[in-house]
């Protein structure tokens, strides 16, 4: 994490502490291209008291069938869950039927800010960056590690394998800010589900909107895709050969998370 991100994060935490109001999406109508407008139809934001960057991945069109879209209420992404209130936990478990949480943070980050307790919900740690928690100002290096580091590929494999198995309930995956590690994970998931690069980028940039920052950069997401393309030839090859997700698992993910219903 860079010093700039740390300073802003502390400010956000202080602003959130003691507040009982749902976070305000101050940039939701911004003309800043790095902060796309939020929507209630696709990537619907989930307003919680103890987390600011939570949203539903559902709604986007898929290229794998006429009228197919990503199911709403089945895949959720978020920032750290350590400040969730009892009402937040209740909303996620009862309102969204969250049954699985995949924590993409390092063991050190989890130790310092453990997730709120979700009774009856399965929990999995899948640290994308292994044991390294700090990249200072080296975002490019971090994104390269998030593509090729053995820990990263193992973590994506565990996340995707769980998705292939999970027939019911919602799966929530998150890191610290819900932006970088969560962003590359979402990009891989959306690629399997046949979502366009344009929509993948929009989902990625919505973290800027919800956190009212400009940390997420299209160039970083493009670097992730370009690095994968250069080494594996395509995202499909990366998923099959790099992440060791087989065809049956890929089809199961599509069956679980795509729908023709509007």
mmCIF file with all atom_site columns, C-alpha atoms in Angstrom, residues 58-231:
data_model
loop_
_atom_site.group_PDB
_atom_site.id
_atom_site.type_symbol
_atom_site.label_atom_id
_atom_site.label_alt_id
_atom_site.label_comp_id
_atom_site.label_asym_id
_atom_site.label_entity_id
_atom_site.label_seq_id
_atom_site.pdbx_PDB_ins_code
_atom_site.Cartn_x
_atom_site.Cartn_y
_atom_site.Cartn_z
_atom_site.occupancy
_atom_site.B_iso_or_equiv
_atom_site.pdbx_formal_charge
_atom_site.auth_seq_id
_atom_site.auth_comp_id
_atom_site.auth_asym_id
_atom_site.auth_atom_id
_atom_site.pdbx_PDB_model_num
ATOM 1   C CA . UNK A 1 58  ? -24.773 -8.642  -11.166 1.00 0.00 ? 58  UNK A CA 1
ATOM 2   C CA . UNK A 1 59  ? -26.481 -7.107  -14.178 1.00 0.00 ? 59  UNK A CA 1
ATOM 3   C CA . UNK A 1 60  ? -23.912 -7.039  -16.962 1.00 0.00 ? 60  UNK A CA 1
ATOM 4   C CA . UNK A 1 61  ? -24.591 -8.735  -20.302 1.00 0.00 ? 61  UNK A CA 1
ATOM 5   C CA . UNK A 1 62  ? -22.711 -11.892 -21.220 1.00 0.00 ? 62  UNK A CA 1
ATOM 6   C CA . UNK A 1 63  ? -21.526 -12.853 -24.687 1.00 0.00 ? 63  UNK A CA 1
ATOM 7   C CA . UNK A 1 64  ? -22.273 -16.523 -23.993 1.00 0.00 ? 64  UNK A CA 1
ATOM 8   C CA . UNK A 1 65  ? -25.949 -16.417 -24.869 1.00 0.00 ? 65  UNK A CA 1
ATOM 9   C CA . UNK A 1 66  ? -28.683 -14.121 -26.114 1.00 0.00 ? 66  UNK A CA 1
ATOM 10  C CA . UNK A 1 67  ? -30.201 -12.333 -23.158 1.00 0.00 ? 67  UNK A CA 1
ATOM 11  C CA . UNK A 1 68  ? -27.794 -13.805 -20.601 1.00 0.00 ? 68  UNK A CA 1
ATOM 12  C CA . UNK A 1 69  ? -26.656 -11.556 -17.768 1.00 0.00 ? 69  UNK A CA 1
ATOM 13  C CA . UNK A 1 70  ? -24.646 -11.938 -14.585 1.00 0.00 ? 70  UNK A CA 1
ATOM 14  C CA . UNK A 1 71  ? -27.015 -12.922 -11.781 1.00 0.00 ? 71  UNK A CA 1
ATOM 15  C CA . UNK A 1 72  ? -27.710 -10.301 -9.146  1.00 0.00 ? 72  UNK A CA 1
ATOM 16  C CA . UNK A 1 73  ? -27.342 -11.169 -5.486  1.00 0.00 ? 73  UNK A CA 1
ATOM 17  C CA . UNK A 1 74  ? -24.885 -14.045 -6.028  1.00 0.00 ? 74  UNK A CA 1
ATOM 18  C CA . UNK A 1 75  ? -21.476 -12.351 -6.285  1.00 0.00 ? 75  UNK A CA 1
ATOM 19  C CA . UNK A 1 76  ? -20.492 -9.469  -4.016  1.00 0.00 ? 76  UNK A CA 1
ATOM 20  C CA . UNK A 1 77  ? -17.219 -7.543  -3.768  1.00 0.00 ? 77  UNK A CA 1
ATOM 21  C CA . UNK A 1 78  ? -16.131 -5.313  -0.920  1.00 0.00 ? 78  UNK A CA 1
ATOM 22  C CA . UNK A 1 79  ? -13.412 -3.645  1.053   1.00 0.00 ? 79  UNK A CA 1
ATOM 23  C CA . UNK A 1 80  ? -12.366 -4.828  4.527   1.00 0.00 ? 80  UNK A CA 1
ATOM 24  C CA . UNK A 1 81  ? -15.177 -6.165  6.703   1.00 0.00 ? 81  UNK A CA 1
ATOM 25  C CA . UNK A 1 82  ? -13.589 -5.434  10.084  1.00 0.00 ? 82  UNK A CA 1
ATOM 26  C CA . UNK A 1 83  ? -15.876 -2.485  10.905  1.00 0.00 ? 83  UNK A CA 1
ATOM 27  C CA . UNK A 1 84  ? -19.209 -4.052  10.006  1.00 0.00 ? 84  UNK A CA 1
ATOM 28  C CA . UNK A 1 85  ? -22.028 -3.512  12.452  1.00 0.00 ? 85  UNK A CA 1
ATOM 29  C CA . UNK A 1 86  ? -24.455 -6.219  13.547  1.00 0.00 ? 86  UNK A CA 1
ATOM 30  C CA . UNK A 1 87  ? -27.000 -4.637  11.187  1.00 0.00 ? 87  UNK A CA 1
ATOM 31  C CA . UNK A 1 88  ? -24.492 -4.889  8.304   1.00 0.00 ? 88  UNK A CA 1
ATOM 32  C CA . UNK A 1 89  ? -23.835 -8.563  9.015   1.00 0.00 ? 89  UNK A CA 1
ATOM 33  C CA . UNK A 1 90  ? -27.566 -9.221  9.231   1.00 0.00 ? 90  UNK A CA 1
ATOM 34  C CA . UNK A 1 91  ? -28.162 -7.477  5.904   1.00 0.00 ? 91  UNK A CA 1
ATOM 35  C CA . UNK A 1 92  ? -25.486 -9.505  4.151   1.00 0.00 ? 92  UNK A CA 1
ATOM 36  C CA . UNK A 1 93  ? -26.475 -12.855 5.640   1.00 0.00 ? 93  UNK A CA 1
ATOM 37  C CA . UNK A 1 94  ? -30.241 -12.432 5.558   1.00 0.00 ? 94  UNK A CA 1
ATOM 38  C CA . UNK A 1 95  ? -30.781 -9.904  2.773   1.00 0.00 ? 95  UNK A CA 1
ATOM 39  C CA . UNK A 1 96  ? -28.155 -11.321 0.408   1.00 0.00 ? 96  UNK A CA 1
ATOM 40  C CA . UNK A 1 97  ? -27.848 -14.843 1.836   1.00 0.00 ? 97  UNK A CA 1
ATOM 41  C CA . UNK A 1 98  ? -24.043 -14.652 1.985   1.00 0.00 ? 98  UNK A CA 1
ATOM 42  C CA . UNK A 1 99  ? -22.764 -18.172 2.595   1.00 0.00 ? 99  UNK A CA 1
ATOM 43  C CA . UNK A 1 100 ? -19.111 -17.849 1.624   1.00 0.00 ? 100 UNK A CA 1
ATOM 44  C CA . UNK A 1 101 ? -16.481 -15.157 2.271   1.00 0.00 ? 101 UNK A CA 1
ATOM 45  C CA . UNK A 1 102 ? -13.138 -15.245 0.462   1.00 0.00 ? 102 UNK A CA 1
ATOM 46  C CA . UNK A 1 103 ? -10.589 -12.936 2.084   1.00 0.00 ? 103 UNK A CA 1
ATOM 47  C CA . UNK A 1 104 ? -7.839  -11.970 -0.369  1.00 0.00 ? 104 UNK A CA 1
ATOM 48  C CA . UNK A 1 105 ? -5.653  -10.174 2.191   1.00 0.00 ? 105 UNK A CA 1
ATOM 49  C CA . UNK A 1 106 ? -2.373  -11.278 3.737   1.00 0.00 ? 106 UNK A CA 1
ATOM 50  C CA . UNK A 1 107 ? -2.270  -13.024 7.109   1.00 0.00 ? 107 UNK A CA 1
ATOM 51  C CA . UNK A 1 108 ? -0.738  -9.896  8.657   1.00 0.00 ? 108 UNK A CA 1
ATOM 52  C CA . UNK A 1 109 ? -3.537  -7.677  7.347   1.00 0.00 ? 109 UNK A CA 1
ATOM 53  C CA . UNK A 1 110 ? -6.142  -10.126 8.604   1.00 0.00 ? 110 UNK A CA 1
ATOM 54  C CA . UNK A 1 111 ? -4.491  -10.273 12.030  1.00 0.00 ? 111 UNK A CA 1
ATOM 55  C CA . UNK A 1 112 ? -4.580  -6.473  12.321  1.00 0.00 ? 112 UNK A CA 1
ATOM 56  C CA . UNK A 1 113 ? -8.141  -6.103  11.002  1.00 0.00 ? 113 UNK A CA 1
ATOM 57  C CA . UNK A 1 114 ? -10.012 -9.403  11.263  1.00 0.00 ? 114 UNK A CA 1
ATOM 58  C CA . UNK A 1 115 ? -13.367 -9.647  9.515   1.00 0.00 ? 115 UNK A CA 1
ATOM 59  C CA . UNK A 1 116 ? -16.507 -9.236  11.577  1.00 0.00 ? 116 UNK A CA 1
ATOM 60  C CA . UNK A 1 117 ? -17.979 -12.541 12.707  1.00 0.00 ? 117 UNK A CA 1
ATOM 61  C CA . UNK A 1 118 ? -20.445 -14.122 10.281  1.00 0.00 ? 118 UNK A CA 1
ATOM 62  C CA . UNK A 1 119 ? -22.067 -16.988 12.133  1.00 0.00 ? 119 UNK A CA 1
ATOM 63  C CA . UNK A 1 120 ? -22.796 -19.959 9.898   1.00 0.00 ? 120 UNK A CA 1
ATOM 64  C CA . UNK A 1 121 ? -20.865 -18.518 6.927   1.00 0.00 ? 121 UNK A CA 1
ATOM 65  C CA . UNK A 1 122 ? -17.880 -20.345 5.451   1.00 0.00 ? 122 UNK A CA 1
ATOM 66  C CA . UNK A 1 123 ? -14.621 -18.363 5.476   1.00 0.00 ? 123 UNK A CA 1
ATOM 67  C CA . UNK A 1 124 ? -11.600 -18.848 3.244   1.00 0.00 ? 124 UNK A CA 1
ATOM 68  C CA . UNK A 1 125 ? -8.293  -16.990 3.227   1.00 0.00 ? 125 UNK A CA 1
ATOM 69  C CA . UNK A 1 126 ? -6.708  -16.773 -0.215  1.00 0.00 ? 126 UNK A CA 1
ATOM 70  C CA . UNK A 1 127 ? -3.899  -14.215 -0.044  1.00 0.00 ? 127 UNK A CA 1
ATOM 71  C CA . UNK A 1 128 ? -3.178  -13.024 -3.570  1.00 0.00 ? 128 UNK A CA 1
ATOM 72  C CA . UNK A 1 129 ? 0.060   -11.288 -2.579  1.00 0.00 ? 129 UNK A CA 1
ATOM 73  C CA . UNK A 1 130 ? 1.339   -14.099 -0.381  1.00 0.00 ? 130 UNK A CA 1
ATOM 74  C CA . UNK A 1 131 ? 2.960   -12.509 2.677   1.00 0.00 ? 131 UNK A CA 1
ATOM 75  C CA . UNK A 1 132 ? 3.794   -9.126  1.132   1.00 0.00 ? 132 UNK A CA 1
ATOM 76  C CA . UNK A 1 133 ? 1.474   -6.376  2.369   1.00 0.00 ? 133 UNK A CA 1
ATOM 77  C CA . UNK A 1 134 ? 3.273   -3.213  1.272   1.00 0.00 ? 134 UNK A CA 1
ATOM 78  C CA . UNK A 1 135 ? 4.257   -2.150  -2.242  1.00 0.00 ? 135 UNK A CA 1
ATOM 79  C CA . UNK A 1 136 ? 4.954   1.508   -1.372  1.00 0.00 ? 136 UNK A CA 1
ATOM 80  C CA . UNK A 1 137 ? 4.424   3.365   -4.681  1.00 0.00 ? 137 UNK A CA 1
ATOM 81  C CA . UNK A 1 138 ? 5.040   0.367   -6.945  1.00 0.00 ? 138 UNK A CA 1
ATOM 82  C CA . UNK A 1 139 ? 1.505   -0.231  -8.238  1.00 0.00 ? 139 UNK A CA 1
ATOM 83  C CA . UNK A 1 140 ? 2.859   -1.610  -11.522 1.00 0.00 ? 140 UNK A CA 1
ATOM 84  C CA . UNK A 1 141 ? 4.922   -4.195  -9.655  1.00 0.00 ? 141 UNK A CA 1
ATOM 85  C CA . UNK A 1 142 ? 1.931   -5.105  -7.521  1.00 0.00 ? 142 UNK A CA 1
ATOM 86  C CA . UNK A 1 143 ? -0.259  -5.693  -10.568 1.00 0.00 ? 143 UNK A CA 1
ATOM 87  C CA . UNK A 1 144 ? 2.428   -7.852  -12.165 1.00 0.00 ? 144 UNK A CA 1
ATOM 88  C CA . UNK A 1 145 ? 2.587   -9.926  -8.981  1.00 0.00 ? 145 UNK A CA 1
ATOM 89  C CA . UNK A 1 146 ? -1.206  -10.158 -8.982  1.00 0.00 ? 146 UNK A CA 1
ATOM 90  C CA . UNK A 1 147 ? -0.970  -11.745 -12.425 1.00 0.00 ? 147 UNK A CA 1
ATOM 91  C CA . UNK A 1 148 ? 1.983   -14.113 -12.048 1.00 0.00 ? 148 UNK A CA 1
ATOM 92  C CA . UNK A 1 149 ? 2.941   -14.619 -8.406  1.00 0.00 ? 149 UNK A CA 1
ATOM 93  C CA . UNK A 1 150 ? 2.399   -18.291 -7.475  1.00 0.00 ? 150 UNK A CA 1
ATOM 94  C CA . UNK A 1 151 ? 0.366   -17.200 -4.451  1.00 0.00 ? 151 UNK A CA 1
ATOM 95  C CA . UNK A 1 152 ? -1.868  -15.106 -6.701  1.00 0.00 ? 152 UNK A CA 1
ATOM 96  C CA . UNK A 1 153 ? -2.566  -17.921 -9.151  1.00 0.00 ? 153 UNK A CA 1
ATOM 97  C CA . UNK A 1 154 ? -3.239  -20.323 -6.285  1.00 0.00 ? 154 UNK A CA 1
ATOM 98  C CA . UNK A 1 155 ? -5.636  -17.816 -4.699  1.00 0.00 ? 155 UNK A CA 1
ATOM 99  C CA . UNK A 1 156 ? -7.563  -17.230 -7.913  1.00 0.00 ? 156 UNK A CA 1
ATOM 100 C CA . UNK A 1 157 ? -7.791  -21.004 -8.330  1.00 0.00 ? 157 UNK A CA 1
ATOM 101 C CA . UNK A 1 158 ? -9.276  -21.416 -4.854  1.00 0.00 ? 158 UNK A CA 1
ATOM 102 C CA . UNK A 1 159 ? -11.770 -18.581 -5.418  1.00 0.00 ? 159 UNK A CA 1
ATOM 103 C CA . UNK A 1 160 ? -12.900 -19.928 -8.800  1.00 0.00 ? 160 UNK A CA 1
ATOM 104 C CA . UNK A 1 161 ? -13.069 -23.513 -7.571  1.00 0.00 ? 161 UNK A CA 1
ATOM 105 C CA . UNK A 1 162 ? -15.355 -22.398 -4.750  1.00 0.00 ? 162 UNK A CA 1
ATOM 106 C CA . UNK A 1 163 ? -17.524 -20.502 -7.236  1.00 0.00 ? 163 UNK A CA 1
ATOM 107 C CA . UNK A 1 164 ? -17.869 -23.603 -9.378  1.00 0.00 ? 164 UNK A CA 1
ATOM 108 C CA . UNK A 1 165 ? -19.049 -25.618 -6.360  1.00 0.00 ? 165 UNK A CA 1
ATOM 109 C CA . UNK A 1 166 ? -21.396 -23.062 -4.840  1.00 0.00 ? 166 UNK A CA 1
ATOM 110 C CA . UNK A 1 167 ? -24.907 -23.630 -6.183  1.00 0.00 ? 167 UNK A CA 1
ATOM 111 C CA . UNK A 1 168 ? -26.792 -21.488 -3.673  1.00 0.00 ? 168 UNK A CA 1
ATOM 112 C CA . UNK A 1 169 ? -26.331 -18.329 -1.690  1.00 0.00 ? 169 UNK A CA 1
ATOM 113 C CA . UNK A 1 170 ? -24.003 -15.411 -2.292  1.00 0.00 ? 170 UNK A CA 1
ATOM 114 C CA . UNK A 1 171 ? -20.219 -15.440 -2.339  1.00 0.00 ? 171 UNK A CA 1
ATOM 115 C CA . UNK A 1 172 ? -18.439 -12.301 -1.147  1.00 0.00 ? 172 UNK A CA 1
ATOM 116 C CA . UNK A 1 173 ? -14.765 -11.687 -1.902  1.00 0.00 ? 173 UNK A CA 1
ATOM 117 C CA . UNK A 1 174 ? -12.710 -8.771  -0.642  1.00 0.00 ? 174 UNK A CA 1
ATOM 118 C CA . UNK A 1 175 ? -9.317  -7.284  0.144   1.00 0.00 ? 175 UNK A CA 1
ATOM 119 C CA . UNK A 1 176 ? -8.442  -4.139  2.129   1.00 0.00 ? 176 UNK A CA 1
ATOM 120 C CA . UNK A 1 177 ? -9.850  -1.383  -0.089  1.00 0.00 ? 177 UNK A CA 1
ATOM 121 C CA . UNK A 1 178 ? -11.821 -3.674  -2.387  1.00 0.00 ? 178 UNK A CA 1
ATOM 122 C CA . UNK A 1 179 ? -9.946  -2.231  -5.342  1.00 0.00 ? 179 UNK A CA 1
ATOM 123 C CA . UNK A 1 180 ? -6.760  -3.930  -6.557  1.00 0.00 ? 180 UNK A CA 1
ATOM 124 C CA . UNK A 1 181 ? -6.798  -7.605  -5.538  1.00 0.00 ? 181 UNK A CA 1
ATOM 125 C CA . UNK A 1 182 ? -10.573 -7.583  -5.580  1.00 0.00 ? 182 UNK A CA 1
ATOM 126 C CA . UNK A 1 183 ? -10.432 -5.773  -8.930  1.00 0.00 ? 183 UNK A CA 1
ATOM 127 C CA . UNK A 1 184 ? -8.220  -8.337  -10.671 1.00 0.00 ? 184 UNK A CA 1
ATOM 128 C CA . UNK A 1 185 ? -10.305 -11.158 -9.201  1.00 0.00 ? 185 UNK A CA 1
ATOM 129 C CA . UNK A 1 186 ? -13.474 -9.534  -10.550 1.00 0.00 ? 186 UNK A CA 1
ATOM 130 C CA . UNK A 1 187 ? -11.806 -9.073  -13.955 1.00 0.00 ? 187 UNK A CA 1
ATOM 131 C CA . UNK A 1 188 ? -11.023 -12.797 -14.142 1.00 0.00 ? 188 UNK A CA 1
ATOM 132 C CA . UNK A 1 189 ? -14.529 -13.753 -12.985 1.00 0.00 ? 189 UNK A CA 1
ATOM 133 C CA . UNK A 1 190 ? -16.160 -11.418 -15.493 1.00 0.00 ? 190 UNK A CA 1
ATOM 134 C CA . UNK A 1 191 ? -13.940 -12.806 -18.257 1.00 0.00 ? 191 UNK A CA 1
ATOM 135 C CA . UNK A 1 192 ? -15.202 -16.317 -17.519 1.00 0.00 ? 192 UNK A CA 1
ATOM 136 C CA . UNK A 1 193 ? -18.775 -15.002 -17.516 1.00 0.00 ? 193 UNK A CA 1
ATOM 137 C CA . UNK A 1 194 ? -18.333 -13.308 -20.909 1.00 0.00 ? 194 UNK A CA 1
ATOM 138 C CA . UNK A 1 195 ? -18.577 -9.697  -19.734 1.00 0.00 ? 195 UNK A CA 1
ATOM 139 C CA . UNK A 1 196 ? -17.044 -7.070  -22.058 1.00 0.00 ? 196 UNK A CA 1
ATOM 140 C CA . UNK A 1 197 ? -13.753 -5.321  -21.297 1.00 0.00 ? 197 UNK A CA 1
ATOM 141 C CA . UNK A 1 198 ? -15.660 -2.020  -21.222 1.00 0.00 ? 198 UNK A CA 1
ATOM 142 C CA . UNK A 1 199 ? -17.947 -3.267  -18.463 1.00 0.00 ? 199 UNK A CA 1
ATOM 143 C CA . UNK A 1 200 ? -15.044 -4.878  -16.608 1.00 0.00 ? 200 UNK A CA 1
ATOM 144 C CA . UNK A 1 201 ? -13.293 -1.515  -16.588 1.00 0.00 ? 201 UNK A CA 1
ATOM 145 C CA . UNK A 1 202 ? -16.434 0.242   -15.369 1.00 0.00 ? 202 UNK A CA 1
ATOM 146 C CA . UNK A 1 203 ? -16.750 -2.195  -12.471 1.00 0.00 ? 203 UNK A CA 1
ATOM 147 C CA . UNK A 1 204 ? -13.081 -1.625  -11.630 1.00 0.00 ? 204 UNK A CA 1
ATOM 148 C CA . UNK A 1 205 ? -13.409 2.171   -11.665 1.00 0.00 ? 205 UNK A CA 1
ATOM 149 C CA . UNK A 1 206 ? -16.514 2.151   -9.479  1.00 0.00 ? 206 UNK A CA 1
ATOM 150 C CA . UNK A 1 207 ? -14.178 1.694   -6.519  1.00 0.00 ? 207 UNK A CA 1
ATOM 151 C CA . UNK A 1 208 ? -12.996 5.257   -7.180  1.00 0.00 ? 208 UNK A CA 1
ATOM 152 C CA . UNK A 1 209 ? -16.597 6.422   -7.143  1.00 0.00 ? 209 UNK A CA 1
ATOM 153 C CA . UNK A 1 210 ? -17.551 4.657   -3.949  1.00 0.00 ? 210 UNK A CA 1
ATOM 154 C CA . UNK A 1 211 ? -14.384 5.676   -2.093  1.00 0.00 ? 211 UNK A CA 1
ATOM 155 C CA . UNK A 1 212 ? -14.249 9.124   -3.740  1.00 0.00 ? 212 UNK A CA 1
ATOM 156 C CA . UNK A 1 213 ? -10.632 8.640   -4.854  1.00 0.00 ? 213 UNK A CA 1
ATOM 157 C CA . UNK A 1 214 ? -8.793  8.160   -8.164  1.00 0.00 ? 214 UNK A CA 1
ATOM 158 C CA . UNK A 1 215 ? -6.485  5.285   -7.230  1.00 0.00 ? 215 UNK A CA 1
ATOM 159 C CA . UNK A 1 216 ? -7.893  2.780   -9.705  1.00 0.00 ? 216 UNK A CA 1
ATOM 160 C CA . UNK A 1 217 ? -6.372  3.542   -13.109 1.00 0.00 ? 217 UNK A CA 1
ATOM 161 C CA . UNK A 1 218 ? -7.381  2.011   -16.454 1.00 0.00 ? 218 UNK A CA 1
ATOM 162 C CA . UNK A 1 219 ? -3.664  1.682   -17.249 1.00 0.00 ? 219 UNK A CA 1
ATOM 163 C CA . UNK A 1 220 ? -3.181  -0.675  -14.289 1.00 0.00 ? 220 UNK A CA 1
ATOM 164 C CA . UNK A 1 221 ? -6.091  -2.895  -15.281 1.00 0.00 ? 221 UNK A CA 1
ATOM 165 C CA . UNK A 1 222 ? -4.899  -2.856  -18.903 1.00 0.00 ? 222 UNK A CA 1
ATOM 166 C CA . UNK A 1 223 ? -1.422  -3.828  -17.710 1.00 0.00 ? 223 UNK A CA 1
ATOM 167 C CA . UNK A 1 224 ? -2.923  -6.850  -15.967 1.00 0.00 ? 224 UNK A CA 1
ATOM 168 C CA . UNK A 1 225 ? -4.675  -7.956  -19.162 1.00 0.00 ? 225 UNK A CA 1
ATOM 169 C CA . UNK A 1 226 ? -1.636  -7.155  -21.329 1.00 0.00 ? 226 UNK A CA 1
ATOM 170 C CA . UNK A 1 227 ? 0.733   -9.113  -19.072 1.00 0.00 ? 227 UNK A CA 1
ATOM 171 C CA . UNK A 1 228 ? -1.602  -12.095 -19.190 1.00 0.00 ? 228 UNK A CA 1
ATOM 172 C CA . UNK A 1 229 ? -1.883  -11.791 -22.977 1.00 0.00 ? 229 UNK A CA 1
ATOM 173 C CA . UNK A 1 230 ? 1.878   -11.592 -23.419 1.00 0.00 ? 230 UNK A CA 1
ATOM 174 C CA . UNK A 1 231 ? 2.675   -14.655 -21.312 1.00 0.00 ? 231 UNK A CA 1
#
